[in-house]
Every structure is written in structure tokens, then in C-alpha cells.
XYZ file of C-alpha atoms in Angstrom:
369
model
C 134.829 228.113 -46.778
C 133.156 231.486 -46.125
C 129.461 231.591 -45.388
C 127.496 234.759 -45.987
C 124.499 235.497 -43.794
C 121.584 236.231 -46.119
C 118.014 237.283 -45.418
C 115.154 234.908 -46.122
C 113.919 234.809 -49.700
C 111.973 237.903 -50.657
C 108.724 236.086 -51.491
C 108.895 234.198 -48.193
C 109.431 237.229 -45.963
C 106.898 239.421 -47.778
C 104.178 236.750 -47.588
C 104.765 236.369 -43.842
C 104.812 240.115 -43.300
C 101.519 240.483 -45.151
C 99.914 237.962 -42.777
C 101.309 239.770 -39.732
C 100.017 243.141 -40.928
C 96.597 241.632 -41.630
C 96.455 240.293 -38.077
C 97.556 243.662 -36.673
C 94.569 245.123 -38.478
C 92.264 242.368 -37.171
C 93.466 242.921 -33.587
C 93.468 246.726 -33.953
C 97.159 247.185 -33.180
C 98.897 250.312 -34.436
C 102.368 249.074 -33.494
C 103.921 245.706 -32.676
C 106.952 245.615 -30.381
C 108.625 242.212 -30.625
C 111.252 240.496 -28.508
C 110.863 236.810 -29.331
C 113.350 235.655 -31.926
C 110.932 233.595 -34.034
C 108.510 236.514 -34.235
C 111.286 238.894 -35.219
C 112.438 236.620 -38.029
C 108.845 236.117 -39.139
C 108.256 239.815 -39.819
C 111.783 240.870 -40.836
C 113.233 237.862 -42.664
C 116.512 238.443 -40.826
C 118.290 235.329 -39.452
C 118.529 235.463 -35.677
C 121.283 234.122 -33.431
C 120.156 230.787 -31.964
C 121.018 230.114 -28.340
C 119.995 227.396 -25.915
C 117.755 228.766 -23.205
C 115.441 231.711 -22.844
C 116.070 235.424 -23.336
C 114.671 238.327 -21.357
C 112.274 240.561 -23.256
C 113.578 243.631 -24.974
C 112.116 245.831 -27.738
C 114.218 244.294 -30.497
C 111.862 244.922 -33.402
C 109.057 247.405 -34.086
C 106.516 247.155 -36.922
C 104.079 249.900 -37.887
C 100.648 248.908 -39.175
C 99.867 251.912 -41.370
C 103.178 252.207 -43.199
C 104.467 248.644 -42.791
C 107.832 250.091 -41.787
C 110.092 247.965 -39.603
C 112.732 249.074 -37.098
C 115.235 246.410 -36.060
C 117.799 246.150 -33.286
C 121.002 245.256 -35.135
C 124.583 246.442 -34.930
C 125.103 245.957 -38.708
C 123.126 245.182 -41.840
C 124.409 241.637 -42.389
C 121.409 239.453 -43.184
C 119.022 242.424 -43.056
C 116.780 242.637 -46.147
C 117.075 245.643 -48.419
C 113.647 247.053 -47.566
C 114.785 247.678 -43.966
C 117.188 250.564 -44.458
C 120.177 251.348 -42.285
C 118.340 254.334 -40.875
C 115.829 251.841 -39.404
C 118.490 249.904 -37.482
C 119.348 250.705 -33.888
C 122.107 249.287 -31.721
C 122.036 247.228 -28.558
C 122.082 249.154 -25.292
C 122.457 248.011 -21.702
C 120.511 251.007 -20.472
C 116.788 250.397 -21.206
C 116.187 254.150 -21.317
C 118.381 254.320 -24.411
C 116.047 251.887 -26.165
C 113.012 253.813 -24.972
C 114.517 256.988 -26.441
C 114.848 255.190 -29.803
C 111.200 254.132 -29.702
C 110.057 257.662 -28.837
C 111.602 258.985 -32.046
C 109.798 256.545 -34.330
C 107.295 258.354 -36.519
C 103.847 257.470 -35.181
C 104.916 256.502 -31.667
C 103.281 259.550 -30.104
C 99.926 259.090 -31.851
C 99.593 255.315 -31.542
C 96.473 254.153 -29.665
C 97.204 250.442 -29.201
C 100.655 248.869 -28.978
C 101.097 245.102 -28.708
C 104.105 243.256 -27.299
C 104.831 239.528 -27.602
C 106.284 239.429 -24.069
C 107.000 241.847 -21.253
C 109.052 242.307 -18.116
C 108.285 244.577 -15.141
C 110.938 247.031 -16.302
C 109.552 247.465 -19.798
C 105.957 247.335 -18.547
C 106.817 250.530 -16.681
C 108.909 252.109 -19.457
C 106.994 251.407 -22.680
C 104.221 253.908 -21.845
C 106.906 256.587 -21.957
C 107.667 255.652 -25.570
C 103.986 255.467 -26.514
C 102.336 258.066 -24.250
C 98.854 257.909 -25.796
C 98.631 254.151 -26.291
C 97.340 251.189 -24.344
C 100.052 248.520 -24.182
C 98.380 245.143 -24.747
C 99.283 241.502 -25.350
C 100.466 241.169 -28.941
C 101.327 237.478 -28.850
C 97.814 236.401 -29.986
C 98.364 238.549 -33.070
C 101.578 236.733 -33.934
C 100.105 233.325 -33.135
C 97.194 234.020 -35.446
C 99.607 235.014 -38.224
C 101.956 232.076 -37.743
C 99.391 229.282 -37.328
C 98.683 229.246 -41.075
C 101.697 228.650 -43.297
C 102.125 230.367 -46.626
C 103.076 228.263 -49.641
C 106.559 229.762 -49.396
C 106.868 228.627 -45.775
C 105.895 225.052 -46.582
C 108.554 225.012 -49.286
C 111.123 226.510 -46.902
C 110.532 223.684 -44.412
C 111.883 221.256 -47.012
C 115.479 221.775 -45.896
C 114.743 220.803 -42.297
C 112.649 217.845 -43.460
C 115.374 216.461 -45.705
C 117.976 216.782 -42.950
C 115.683 215.071 -40.424
C 115.047 212.301 -42.949
C 118.787 211.845 -43.445
C 119.370 211.576 -39.691
C 116.490 209.149 -39.182
C 117.669 206.890 -41.992
C 121.193 206.798 -40.523
C 119.901 205.880 -37.068
C 117.724 203.059 -38.381
C 120.606 201.690 -40.465
C 122.844 201.608 -37.372
C 120.323 199.769 -35.176
C 121.468 196.381 -33.927
C 121.533 194.515 -30.590
C 124.259 195.708 -28.248
C 124.186 199.342 -29.323
C 123.560 201.967 -26.651
C 120.917 204.654 -26.904
C 123.649 207.285 -26.730
C 125.581 205.859 -29.672
C 122.425 205.576 -31.777
C 121.519 209.171 -30.954
C 125.042 210.226 -31.907
C 124.633 208.517 -35.274
C 121.437 210.462 -35.967
C 122.956 213.787 -34.939
C 126.160 213.148 -36.884
C 124.174 212.497 -40.054
C 122.150 215.652 -39.520
C 125.327 217.672 -38.979
C 126.753 216.227 -42.198
C 123.579 217.429 -43.888
C 124.345 220.961 -42.766
C 122.310 221.259 -39.549
C 123.951 221.031 -36.137
C 120.906 222.240 -34.193
C 118.475 219.419 -33.354
C 114.864 220.306 -32.656
C 114.505 217.762 -29.852
C 116.710 216.292 -27.140
C 115.140 212.812 -27.289
C 116.653 211.095 -30.309
C 116.822 207.326 -29.721
C 115.533 205.029 -27.002
C 114.642 201.373 -26.453
C 110.989 201.190 -25.428
C 110.081 199.339 -22.246
C 108.285 196.006 -22.374
C 107.026 196.437 -18.792
C 105.728 200.042 -18.682
C 103.992 201.996 -21.458
C 105.812 205.300 -20.964
C 109.263 204.256 -19.748
C 112.487 203.292 -21.463
C 114.374 200.038 -21.289
C 117.596 199.976 -19.280
C 121.019 199.137 -20.650
C 122.118 198.336 -24.213
C 119.615 197.424 -26.901
C 118.589 193.774 -26.753
C 117.493 191.405 -29.500
C 113.844 192.101 -30.288
C 113.691 195.463 -28.499
C 111.510 198.020 -30.213
C 113.721 201.102 -30.580
C 112.201 204.509 -31.262
C 113.963 207.295 -33.153
C 112.907 210.971 -33.186
C 114.786 213.145 -35.664
C 114.105 216.861 -35.603
C 116.043 219.599 -37.356
C 116.102 223.400 -37.113
C 117.160 224.717 -40.516
C 116.801 228.269 -41.832
C 114.664 229.023 -38.791
C 112.134 226.255 -39.522
C 111.581 223.057 -37.557
C 110.615 219.676 -39.015
C 110.284 216.350 -37.207
C 110.152 212.668 -38.117
C 109.962 209.572 -35.921
C 109.922 205.822 -36.468
C 110.300 202.598 -34.480
C 112.124 199.454 -35.572
C 112.901 196.126 -33.868
C 116.530 195.366 -33.063
C 117.716 192.219 -34.817
C 116.748 190.364 -37.948
C 113.355 188.931 -37.008
C 110.027 190.475 -36.006
C 107.750 188.155 -34.057
C 103.982 187.982 -34.482
C 103.322 190.125 -31.387
C 105.478 192.925 -32.746
C 103.828 192.680 -36.164
C 100.432 192.981 -34.514
C 101.579 196.068 -32.614
C 102.818 197.710 -35.815
C 99.431 196.936 -37.344
C 97.743 198.727 -34.462
C 100.060 201.684 -35.027
C 99.096 201.832 -38.713
C 95.380 201.691 -37.842
C 95.767 204.526 -35.332
C 97.735 206.629 -37.758
C 95.149 206.217 -40.505
C 92.515 207.569 -38.104
C 94.730 210.485 -37.105
C 95.363 211.466 -40.702
C 91.645 211.241 -41.435
C 91.009 213.623 -38.510
C 93.257 216.283 -40.100
C 90.478 218.036 -41.983
C 90.080 221.800 -42.425
C 87.512 223.114 -39.968
C 87.651 220.053 -37.708
C 88.259 220.386 -33.987
C 91.815 219.599 -32.983
C 90.626 217.267 -30.231
C 89.471 214.945 -33.003
C 93.087 213.747 -32.906
C 92.469 212.612 -29.320
C 89.257 210.927 -30.443
C 91.301 208.997 -33.013
C 93.088 207.251 -30.133
C 89.761 206.419 -28.496
C 88.309 205.115 -31.772
C 91.382 202.917 -32.238
C 91.087 201.622 -28.680
C 94.461 203.036 -27.688
C 95.205 204.938 -24.460
C 96.362 208.519 -24.838
C 100.100 209.094 -24.305
C 101.380 211.630 -21.717
C 102.662 213.809 -24.557
C 100.956 216.018 -27.123
C 99.555 213.935 -29.972
C 100.189 216.891 -32.279
C 101.877 220.277 -32.214
C 102.296 222.971 -34.805
C 105.583 223.453 -36.630
C 107.070 226.493 -38.304
C 109.595 229.020 -37.032
C 109.883 226.943 -33.870
C 106.631 225.599 -32.440
C 103.355 227.156 -33.520
C 99.723 226.553 -32.561
C 98.034 224.242 -31.984
C 99.298 221.978 -29.208
C 96.906 219.038 -28.829
C 97.071 217.051 -25.592
C 94.650 215.477 -23.160
C 95.613 217.945 -20.410
C 95.057 221.066 -22.533
C 91.746 219.847 -23.910
C 90.596 218.896 -20.395
C 91.425 222.474 -19.375
C 89.073 223.739 -22.054
C 91.661 224.708 -24.679
C 90.051 223.569 -27.926
C 91.649 224.640 -31.179
C 90.518 224.227 -34.764
C 92.422 222.691 -37.639
C 92.681 224.953 -40.664
C 94.052 224.539 -44.136
C 97.654 225.738 -44.142
C 98.603 224.381 -40.728
C 101.699 222.178 -40.472
C 101.689 219.664 -37.614
C 104.051 217.164 -36.053
C 101.621 214.263 -35.741
C 102.513 211.634 -33.117
C 101.202 208.088 -32.852
C 102.105 205.878 -29.878
C 100.882 202.371 -29.070
C 102.190 199.913 -26.467
C 101.789 196.270 -25.544
C 102.857 194.484 -22.357
C 105.840 192.237 -23.019
C 106.447 193.733 -26.470
C 107.199 197.448 -26.147
C 105.972 200.551 -27.946
C 105.678 201.748 -31.521
C 106.311 205.488 -31.870
C 105.669 207.323 -35.120
C 105.871 210.987 -36.021
C 105.404 212.796 -39.322
C 105.336 216.381 -40.504
C 101.866 216.845 -41.950
C 100.465 219.731 -43.979
C 96.706 220.264 -43.749
C 95.330 221.208 -47.156
C 91.846 221.885 -48.456
C 91.695 218.218 -49.390
C 92.938 216.842 -46.072
C 96.310 215.780 -44.682
C 99.441 215.691 -46.810
C 102.486 213.943 -45.312
C 105.346 216.138 -46.455
C 107.892 213.316 -46.528
C 106.598 209.748 -46.814
C 109.393 208.036 -44.913
C 109.321 204.263 -45.426
C 112.960 203.170 -44.973
């Protein structure tokens, strides 16, 4: 079966581009030079090649504030939207001076006053001023973060594919849970179901684990035992967007009273966390939800933004202690994480993809299997 690479839907890419241009105006940037793949897809709507690991910075995409024109590094026009003409595509070059020569010839490069980049290397820090001789080269990543932190209605709809695939994987893992299974085989079940749903790129490496009854943040050793509380985290990367779901279930047919009490604590914590997801509220209110519920904070973020990869905010005890306080705004989409533990019982882990609306938190998929 042949698969054609298509650009993102027109309404989706134009709504994102409008937000990026508005933030360029707010940050007084004449030109944005982008190298990060998620940022490039955000402004162009062109699917990017996914690879494991990091990439060195290169000027792979250029967007002009005044005209809205986009120049893209691409060897062909497959997946490139129609509004980015072939004359605005430039090929890959091993010699950085070749790329600098391309940038020099862009209309407006010589008169630009402020140029933002979403990353930089020593080589391009020295070379970019040659392409933009009258401009100050500044950090452009805050511009893209500001644009991406609030999701358009089209983006929320686009995340549906990743959510449905994550839901399919999570349901398969829970259905396969029984004493004697290994964490690896349970993880394989989740990933196989996600692949059958059309996504072979998981958003997280941790997929299934038996929680420890002796230590709050460790895993149990060996195969799953009767009564173990087993956590599943299903995350999918589909059409550029990430969505995550997580649930915990006991292995075996019965749930004792101690486990039921722990699940009750998890529900009480989660209700407080959802109530804290209000437009205009401080993000560290999600940390306060743990304190109000009488639960210790986990050594992981209790929330992080989702979108084309991970977006702001990231809410953790360490970041808030360092003075990084963010605000929750309508339009944000978060992976919200609840975690409670009891000696001799284990842990209950829960994660949902939550959309903050003017009326509060909306769980995008109410998973109850």
C-alpha cells in the first residue's frame, strides 16, 4: 500500500502560523530562523523526519514577519504546502557557507533589525551575522514557546489521533495483565496495539511496570505477582502531536481493602488537580493539590504541556523551587500526573491528557476501562 506524505490540514497550519507571526510581532522579531523540528512543522505544516536523538542546529526554516513568507530547507516539495512555492525551497548543504549564501539572498535579510533563532551553535553564531548584517541575533525560542503554549481549536482536534492510539494501547495492556507476566511482555502488548493502530513511535520509554510495595519510587523485581499494582503509561506521537494516558490496575482477580483505599486516595488527589486547572491560576497550584490531599510530591513533573512534542509548562517541585512559576491559560493541553503510594501495597499512577478551557479542565478522553 502506497502512502503519500501530505502537509497538515490548511486550517491547522494557518492557525498556528498566525499565532507565530503574532508572537514575532510581540517580541519585535523581523525574521525567525528555525532549526528545531517541532518548530519547523508548527510554522510550515510540513511533516518532518522523526529520529531518535538530538540534531545539531542548522537554519532549516526562515519566516519573515512583514510578508509572512516562509523559506524551507527541502530537497523536494513532497509534503510541502502549496503556499510555500518551489522557489522558496533550498537544498541541504554540508558547507555552512552555502546555507549562509541562501539566507543572504532572502528579500529583507539585509534590512532586518532583529533576527531570532530557536537554537544556535558556535559556528552559526559566528556566521549568521553575515547573512543579516544589520540585525541583532537574539534568542527566538521564547517566541515559539509563547506561540505553542496555547493550542488552537484545530490543534486540539488534531491531537485526537494520538489520543485514540494511546487509548488503544492502554486498553490492550490492561487486558493482558495477569500474575506471571513480565513488564517487558506487557510493554510489548501496549506497543503492538499502538502499532496496529497506525503509530509505531511511542512518546515515552516507560510503558509498564509493577510498583514496589517497599519503596515509593521504585519498581518491583521479577514477574508480576498476585496483587501487585501494575502501572501502564501509553503515549503516542501521531501526525506530529503527542498524547499520553496512564492507569494502574491490580494483578489478579481480587482487590483488597488496602488497595481500594489507595485508589480512593488517588481519586481524591486527581479531583483536586483537575480543580486546580483553571485559566489564570498559577501552575504550582498543581503542587498544592498534592499538599492539600496529604500526598508527598513525586520525583517527576506532576504536569507537562503537550502538543508538537512537549510544550510549556513543566510543573515540578524542583522547577518551582528554582523560581520558575508558570501560569495556566485557557487553550493549554497538559499531561496531568497523579501518583500515590502506600507501604506494603504499592503505588497508583494515573495520567490524562487535559485541555484547559474557559470553564476549567476538560479530560480529552475519559478512560475508564
